[in-house]
mmCIF file of C-alpha atoms and ligand atoms in Angstrom:
data_model
loop_
_atom_site.group_PDB
_atom_site.id
_atom_site.type_symbol
_atom_site.label_atom_id
_atom_site.label_comp_id
_atom_site.label_asym_id
_atom_site.label_seq_id
_atom_site.Cartn_x
_atom_site.Cartn_y
_atom_site.Cartn_z
ATOM 1 C CA MET A 18 -13.656 12.139 6.796
ATOM 2 C CA THR A 19 -10.627 12.332 4.076
ATOM 3 C CA ASN A 20 -9.128 8.713 2.730
ATOM 4 C CA PHE A 21 -6.820 7.991 0.874
ATOM 5 C CA LEU A 22 -4.997 5.719 -1.005
ATOM 6 C CA ILE A 23 -1.154 5.300 -1.291
ATOM 7 C CA PHE A 24 -0.105 2.973 -4.436
ATOM 8 C CA GLY A 25 2.290 1.783 -6.182
ATOM 9 C CA PRO A 26 4.895 -1.631 -6.517
ATOM 10 C CA PRO A 27 6.997 -2.722 -4.576
ATOM 11 C CA GLY A 28 9.724 -0.049 -3.120
ATOM 12 C CA SER A 29 8.138 2.991 -4.472
ATOM 13 C CA GLY A 30 8.213 4.792 -1.835
ATOM 14 C CA LYS A 31 4.226 3.943 -0.267
ATOM 15 C CA GLY A 32 5.523 2.642 3.288
ATOM 16 C CA THR A 33 7.873 5.534 3.947
ATOM 17 C CA GLN A 34 5.691 8.030 2.489
ATOM 18 C CA SER A 35 2.541 7.485 3.908
ATOM 19 C CA VAL A 36 3.729 7.718 7.426
ATOM 20 C CA LYS A 37 4.894 10.829 7.224
ATOM 21 C CA LEU A 38 1.856 11.756 6.087
ATOM 22 C CA ALA A 39 -0.580 9.760 7.853
ATOM 23 C CA SER A 40 1.618 12.379 11.296
ATOM 24 C CA GLU A 41 1.822 15.658 8.843
ATOM 25 C CA PHE A 42 -2.298 15.647 7.644
ATOM 26 C CA ASN A 43 -3.615 13.714 10.973
ATOM 27 C CA LEU A 44 -4.525 10.439 9.218
ATOM 28 C CA ILE A 45 -4.687 6.476 10.661
ATOM 29 C CA HIS A 46 -2.046 4.586 8.538
ATOM 30 C CA LEU A 47 -3.234 1.222 7.940
ATOM 31 C CA SER A 48 -0.898 -0.985 6.280
ATOM 32 C CA THR A 49 -2.114 -4.483 5.601
ATOM 33 C CA GLY A 50 2.098 -5.285 4.647
ATOM 34 C CA ASP A 51 2.448 -4.276 8.715
ATOM 35 C CA MET A 52 -0.828 -6.503 9.760
ATOM 36 C CA LEU A 53 0.167 -8.889 8.164
ATOM 37 C CA ARG A 54 4.165 -9.302 9.566
ATOM 38 C CA ASP A 55 3.033 -8.672 13.337
ATOM 39 C CA GLU A 56 0.747 -12.136 12.689
ATOM 40 C CA VAL A 57 3.941 -14.324 11.384
ATOM 41 C CA ALA A 58 5.812 -12.157 13.846
ATOM 42 C CA ALA A 59 3.502 -12.964 17.282
ATOM 43 C CA GLN A 60 2.842 -16.720 15.111
ATOM 44 C CA THR A 61 -0.717 -16.715 15.306
ATOM 45 C CA GLU A 62 -2.732 -19.306 13.636
ATOM 46 C CA LEU A 63 -3.107 -16.868 10.649
ATOM 47 C CA GLY A 64 -0.224 -15.549 10.772
ATOM 48 C CA LYS A 65 1.024 -19.412 10.106
ATOM 49 C CA LYS A 66 -1.405 -19.280 6.741
ATOM 50 C CA VAL A 67 0.289 -15.984 5.604
ATOM 51 C CA GLU A 68 3.980 -16.708 6.041
ATOM 52 C CA GLY A 69 5.261 -18.883 3.707
ATOM 53 C CA ILE A 70 2.260 -17.242 0.650
ATOM 54 C CA MET A 71 4.239 -13.414 1.754
ATOM 55 C CA GLN A 72 8.066 -15.507 1.708
ATOM 56 C CA ARG A 73 7.327 -16.890 -2.205
ATOM 57 C CA GLY A 74 6.068 -12.712 -2.773
ATOM 58 C CA GLU A 75 2.509 -14.128 -3.666
ATOM 59 C CA LEU A 76 -1.069 -11.750 -2.245
ATOM 60 C CA VAL A 77 -2.481 -13.199 0.909
ATOM 61 C CA PRO A 78 -6.328 -14.324 -0.010
ATOM 62 C CA ASP A 79 -8.756 -11.169 -0.137
ATOM 63 C CA ASP A 80 -10.863 -12.591 2.146
ATOM 64 C CA VAL A 81 -8.284 -12.250 5.205
ATOM 65 C CA VAL A 82 -6.562 -9.144 3.783
ATOM 66 C CA ILE A 83 -10.169 -7.856 3.404
ATOM 67 C CA GLN A 84 -11.584 -8.385 7.101
ATOM 68 C CA MET A 85 -8.489 -6.663 8.601
ATOM 69 C CA ILE A 86 -8.841 -3.349 6.835
ATOM 70 C CA ALA A 87 -12.689 -3.474 7.907
ATOM 71 C CA GLU A 88 -12.058 -4.527 11.460
ATOM 72 C CA ARG A 89 -9.580 -1.749 11.723
ATOM 73 C CA VAL A 90 -11.713 0.678 10.170
ATOM 74 C CA ASP A 91 -14.765 -0.224 12.788
ATOM 75 C CA SER A 92 -12.320 0.061 15.127
ATOM 76 C CA ASN A 93 -10.460 4.196 14.160
ATOM 77 C CA PRO A 94 -14.595 5.977 14.354
ATOM 78 C CA GLY A 95 -14.509 9.931 14.341
ATOM 79 C CA SER A 96 -11.241 10.174 12.575
ATOM 80 C CA GLU A 97 -9.561 12.166 9.961
ATOM 81 C CA GLY A 98 -9.194 9.879 7.262
ATOM 82 C CA PHE A 99 -7.317 7.104 6.383
ATOM 83 C CA ILE A 100 -4.454 6.421 4.736
ATOM 84 C CA PHE A 101 -4.329 2.442 2.914
ATOM 85 C CA ASP A 102 -1.239 1.174 2.244
ATOM 86 C CA GLY A 103 -0.940 -1.661 0.169
ATOM 87 C CA PHE A 104 -4.174 -1.915 -0.224
ATOM 88 C CA PRO A 105 -6.295 -2.536 -2.262
ATOM 89 C CA ARG A 106 -3.978 -4.957 -4.321
ATOM 90 C CA THR A 107 -7.040 -6.857 -6.355
ATOM 91 C CA VAL A 108 -10.246 -5.449 -7.771
ATOM 92 C CA ASP A 109 -12.799 -7.177 -5.206
ATOM 93 C CA GLN A 110 -10.294 -5.261 -1.990
ATOM 94 C CA ALA A 111 -11.181 -2.172 -3.293
ATOM 95 C CA ARG A 112 -15.041 -2.754 -4.019
ATOM 96 C CA ALA A 113 -14.788 -3.982 -0.932
ATOM 97 C CA LEU A 114 -13.133 -1.260 0.511
ATOM 98 C CA ASP A 115 -15.749 0.892 -1.074
ATOM 99 C CA ASN A 116 -18.280 -0.540 1.028
ATOM 100 C CA THR A 117 -16.850 -1.176 4.326
ATOM 101 C CA LEU A 118 -16.135 2.947 4.134
ATOM 102 C CA ALA A 119 -19.641 3.076 2.077
ATOM 103 C CA VAL A 120 -20.970 2.056 5.743
ATOM 104 C CA LYS A 121 -19.428 4.635 7.079
ATOM 105 C CA ASN A 122 -21.455 7.697 5.237
ATOM 106 C CA THR A 123 -17.625 7.507 3.934
ATOM 107 C CA SER A 124 -14.840 7.086 0.435
ATOM 108 C CA ILE A 125 -11.759 7.651 -1.106
ATOM 109 C CA SER A 126 -10.840 10.820 -2.057
ATOM 110 C CA LYS A 127 -8.053 9.821 -4.242
ATOM 111 C CA MET A 128 -5.189 7.674 -5.740
ATOM 112 C CA LEU A 129 -1.899 8.380 -5.908
ATOM 113 C CA MET A 130 -0.044 6.667 -7.389
ATOM 114 C CA LEU A 131 4.030 6.601 -7.293
ATOM 115 C CA GLU A 132 4.801 5.990 -10.172
ATOM 116 C CA VAL A 133 9.134 4.569 -9.667
ATOM 117 C CA GLU A 134 11.274 3.085 -12.542
ATOM 118 C CA HIS A 135 11.622 -0.475 -12.363
ATOM 119 C CA LYS A 136 15.267 -0.752 -11.950
ATOM 120 C CA GLU A 137 14.781 2.311 -8.873
ATOM 121 C CA LEU A 138 12.713 -0.604 -7.209
ATOM 122 C CA VAL A 139 14.808 -3.542 -7.423
ATOM 123 C CA ASN A 140 17.851 -1.407 -6.604
ATOM 124 C CA ARG A 141 15.913 -0.054 -3.257
ATOM 125 C CA LEU A 142 14.473 -3.433 -2.436
ATOM 126 C CA VAL A 143 18.127 -4.557 -2.224
ATOM 127 C CA ARG A 144 19.391 -2.295 -0.247
ATOM 128 C CA ARG A 145 16.403 -2.746 1.980
ATOM 129 C CA ALA A 146 18.022 -7.001 2.611
ATOM 130 C CA GLU A 147 20.667 -5.584 4.352
ATOM 131 C CA ILE A 148 18.636 -4.229 7.081
ATOM 132 C CA SER A 149 15.549 -5.068 6.793
ATOM 133 C CA GLY A 150 14.741 -8.954 8.017
ATOM 134 C CA ARG A 151 12.150 -9.206 5.319
ATOM 135 C CA ALA A 152 12.126 -12.499 4.626
ATOM 136 C CA ASP A 153 11.239 -11.302 0.729
ATOM 137 C CA ASP A 154 13.744 -8.783 0.321
ATOM 138 C CA LYS A 155 16.126 -11.261 0.464
ATOM 139 C CA ASP A 156 16.387 -12.790 -3.072
ATOM 140 C CA VAL A 157 16.378 -10.114 -6.069
ATOM 141 C CA ASP A 158 14.163 -13.472 -7.030
ATOM 142 C CA ILE A 159 11.365 -12.490 -5.384
ATOM 143 C CA ILE A 160 11.133 -9.141 -4.916
ATOM 144 C CA GLU A 161 11.560 -9.930 -9.191
ATOM 145 C CA ASN A 162 8.311 -12.023 -8.667
ATOM 146 C CA ARG A 163 6.329 -9.288 -6.017
ATOM 147 C CA ILE A 164 6.731 -7.010 -9.471
ATOM 148 C CA LYS A 165 5.140 -9.571 -11.311
ATOM 149 C CA VAL A 166 2.209 -10.287 -8.228
ATOM 150 C CA TYR A 167 1.709 -6.557 -8.544
ATOM 151 C CA LYS A 168 1.693 -6.718 -12.143
ATOM 152 C CA GLU A 169 -0.321 -8.911 -13.408
ATOM 153 C CA LYS A 170 -3.132 -8.724 -9.989
ATOM 154 C CA THR A 171 -2.354 -5.085 -8.245
ATOM 155 C CA GLU A 172 -2.287 -2.676 -12.156
ATOM 156 C CA PRO A 173 -5.581 -3.982 -12.840
ATOM 157 C CA VAL A 174 -6.508 -1.667 -10.016
ATOM 158 C CA ILE A 175 -6.121 2.049 -10.913
ATOM 159 C CA SER A 176 -8.467 0.864 -14.093
ATOM 160 C CA TYR A 177 -11.124 1.426 -10.997
ATOM 161 C CA TYR A 178 -10.123 3.801 -9.010
ATOM 162 C CA LYS A 179 -9.728 5.995 -13.264
ATOM 163 C CA LYS A 180 -13.484 5.304 -13.603
ATOM 164 C CA GLU A 181 -14.027 7.482 -10.706
ATOM 165 C CA ASN A 182 -11.516 10.239 -11.810
ATOM 166 C CA LYS A 183 -9.353 9.430 -8.113
ATOM 167 C CA TYR A 184 -6.748 8.774 -10.099
ATOM 168 C CA LEU A 185 -3.694 10.835 -9.914
ATOM 169 C CA PRO A 186 0.269 10.013 -10.864
ATOM 170 C CA VAL A 187 2.227 11.748 -8.436
ATOM 171 C CA ASN A 188 7.073 11.222 -9.272
ATOM 172 C CA GLY A 189 8.541 8.701 -6.981
ATOM 173 C CA MET A 190 11.353 9.225 -8.323
ATOM 174 C CA GLY A 191 14.373 12.052 -6.409
ATOM 175 C CA ASP A 192 14.801 12.349 -2.643
ATOM 176 C CA ILE A 193 12.195 11.084 0.412
ATOM 177 C CA GLU A 194 11.863 14.606 1.135
ATOM 178 C CA GLU A 195 10.586 15.803 -2.997
ATOM 179 C CA ILE A 196 8.795 12.909 -2.681
ATOM 180 C CA PHE A 197 6.806 13.806 0.066
ATOM 181 C CA ASN A 198 6.730 17.911 -0.704
ATOM 182 C CA ARG A 199 5.128 16.230 -4.583
ATOM 183 C CA LEU A 200 1.958 14.439 -2.634
ATOM 184 C CA SER A 201 1.440 16.678 1.067
ATOM 185 C CA LYS A 202 0.997 19.768 -2.027
ATOM 186 C CA ALA A 203 -1.719 16.785 -3.410
ATOM 187 C CA LEU A 204 -2.936 15.690 -0.673
ATOM 188 C CA ALA A 205 -3.493 19.268 0.711
ATOM 189 C CA ASP A 206 -5.758 20.324 -2.087
ATOM 190 C CA CYS A 207 -8.085 17.209 -1.368
ATOM 191 C CA ILE A 208 -8.460 18.400 2.177
ATOM 192 C CA ASN A 209 -8.822 22.075 1.590
HETATM 193 P P1 AP5 B 311 3.362 -4.961 1.682
HETATM 194 O O1 AP5 B 311 4.386 -5.060 3.214
HETATM 195 O O2 AP5 B 311 2.663 -4.173 1.101
HETATM 196 O O3 AP5 B 311 4.912 -5.248 0.870
HETATM 197 P P2 AP5 B 311 5.119 -4.419 -0.670
HETATM 198 O O4 AP5 B 311 4.023 -4.240 -1.918
HETATM 199 O O5 AP5 B 311 5.769 -4.993 -1.815
HETATM 200 O O6 AP5 B 311 6.384 -3.551 -0.916
HETATM 201 P P3 AP5 B 311 6.863 -2.688 0.030
HETATM 202 O O7 AP5 B 311 7.075 -2.678 1.375
HETATM 203 O O8 AP5 B 311 8.238 -3.287 0.108
HETATM 204 O O9 AP5 B 311 7.352 -1.167 -0.549
HETATM 205 P P4 AP5 B 311 6.867 0.706 -0.407
HETATM 206 O O10 AP5 B 311 6.637 0.787 -1.052
HETATM 207 O O11 AP5 B 311 6.095 0.577 0.452
HETATM 208 O O12 AP5 B 311 8.650 0.576 -0.250
HETATM 209 P P5 AP5 B 311 9.527 1.553 1.642
HETATM 210 O O13 AP5 B 311 8.241 3.046 1.531
HETATM 211 O O14 AP5 B 311 9.087 -0.015 2.051
HETATM 212 O O15 AP5 B 311 3.943 -6.018 1.439
HETATM 213 C C1 AP5 B 311 4.312 -7.752 1.374
HETATM 214 C C2 AP5 B 311 3.194 -8.490 1.353
HETATM 215 O O16 AP5 B 311 2.036 -8.686 2.380
HETATM 216 C C3 AP5 B 311 3.141 -9.073 -0.298
HETATM 217 O O17 AP5 B 311 3.894 -9.657 -0.415
HETATM 218 C C4 AP5 B 311 1.703 -9.686 0.302
HETATM 219 O O18 AP5 B 311 2.207 -11.450 0.614
HETATM 220 C C5 AP5 B 311 0.810 -9.744 1.754
HETATM 221 N N1 AP5 B 311 0.131 -8.006 1.265
HETATM 222 C C6 AP5 B 311 -0.285 -7.096 1.392
HETATM 223 N N2 AP5 B 311 -0.811 -6.322 1.200
HETATM 224 C C7 AP5 B 311 -1.250 -7.121 1.044
HETATM 225 C C8 AP5 B 311 -3.426 -7.193 0.382
HETATM 226 N N3 AP5 B 311 -3.734 -6.449 0.151
HETATM 227 N N4 AP5 B 311 -4.112 -8.351 -0.332
HETATM 228 C C9 AP5 B 311 -2.985 -9.456 -0.363
HETATM 229 N N5 AP5 B 311 -2.099 -9.630 0.078
HETATM 230 C C10 AP5 B 311 -0.995 -8.756 0.669
HETATM 231 O O19 AP5 B 311 10.324 1.140 0.501
HETATM 232 C C11 AP5 B 311 11.651 0.593 0.731
HETATM 233 C C12 AP5 B 311 12.920 0.848 0.864
HETATM 234 O O20 AP5 B 311 13.222 2.179 -0.167
HETATM 235 C C13 AP5 B 311 12.882 1.198 1.984
HETATM 236 O O21 AP5 B 311 13.937 0.191 2.848
HETATM 237 C C14 AP5 B 311 12.606 2.442 1.786
HETATM 238 O O22 AP5 B 311 13.755 3.038 3.489
HETATM 239 C C15 AP5 B 311 13.319 3.244 0.910
HETATM 240 N N6 AP5 B 311 13.155 4.695 0.617
HETATM 241 C C16 AP5 B 311 12.071 4.521 0.473
HETATM 242 N N7 AP5 B 311 11.738 6.213 -0.911
HETATM 243 C C17 AP5 B 311 13.094 5.678 -1.016
HETATM 244 C C18 AP5 B 311 13.893 7.809 -1.680
HETATM 245 N N8 AP5 B 311 13.230 8.233 -2.451
HETATM 246 N N9 AP5 B 311 15.100 6.927 -2.145
HETATM 247 C C19 AP5 B 311 15.790 6.214 -2.229
HETATM 248 N N10 AP5 B 311 14.958 5.189 -1.104
HETATM 249 C C20 AP5 B 311 14.175 4.940 -0.632
HETATM 250 MG MG1 MG B 312 5.369 -1.054 2.513
#
């Protein structure tokens, strides 16, 4: 198994690139944001609990997402690997992920960090707001809050993987195919 994290601030292209990479390298794409939005859309107990938090651009509690990821990893035995998108977002989530993977005798190979300028992040999300229906894209203040929360709570996760020599920055500026080619090269180097 070869497992990757795709990392970066809101709007950096994690979702866009994960879908393409999962298909190219036969990996299972796990996005906690997508899973949580499904819960909200279905108005499950969990969905009702997290809806307001997501609308404000804050993080949902660690235990919620840690459990979601553990369940998905458990329910996909024999896969060639996972690409984690939007998880881990705190150091506690990173530790929990390591434990979940260790039980399966596997680990994270690389953290692929998408580097994108602040202005471009906001532009992409404002543009998406016109079509996505995502509550957390609708207001520039909420977009800015998501980026602030990323800087405060999620950026410390970078040091966690740097210490393990797993950190790999990738230029996330440019067109989608160009960035995909950069990421594909990085993944291919790890898999082979
Ligand atoms: P999540 O769904 O993870 O959202 P996010 O991190 O805010 O990021 P986005 O999904 O908006 O951006 P992305 O990097 O995936 O970029 P995308 O490819 O979509 O989380 C949402 C919420 O859920 C959180 O705020 C939190 O409340 C909760 N949550 C989720 N996980 C959690 C966790 N682990 N712990 C706690 N809470 C959690 O691209 C963005 C746009 O740009 C798209 O329109 C795309 O088409 C466009 N685009 C992409 N690439 C390019 C390009 N190269 N050029 C031009 N446009 C581009
Ligand atoms: Mg996303």
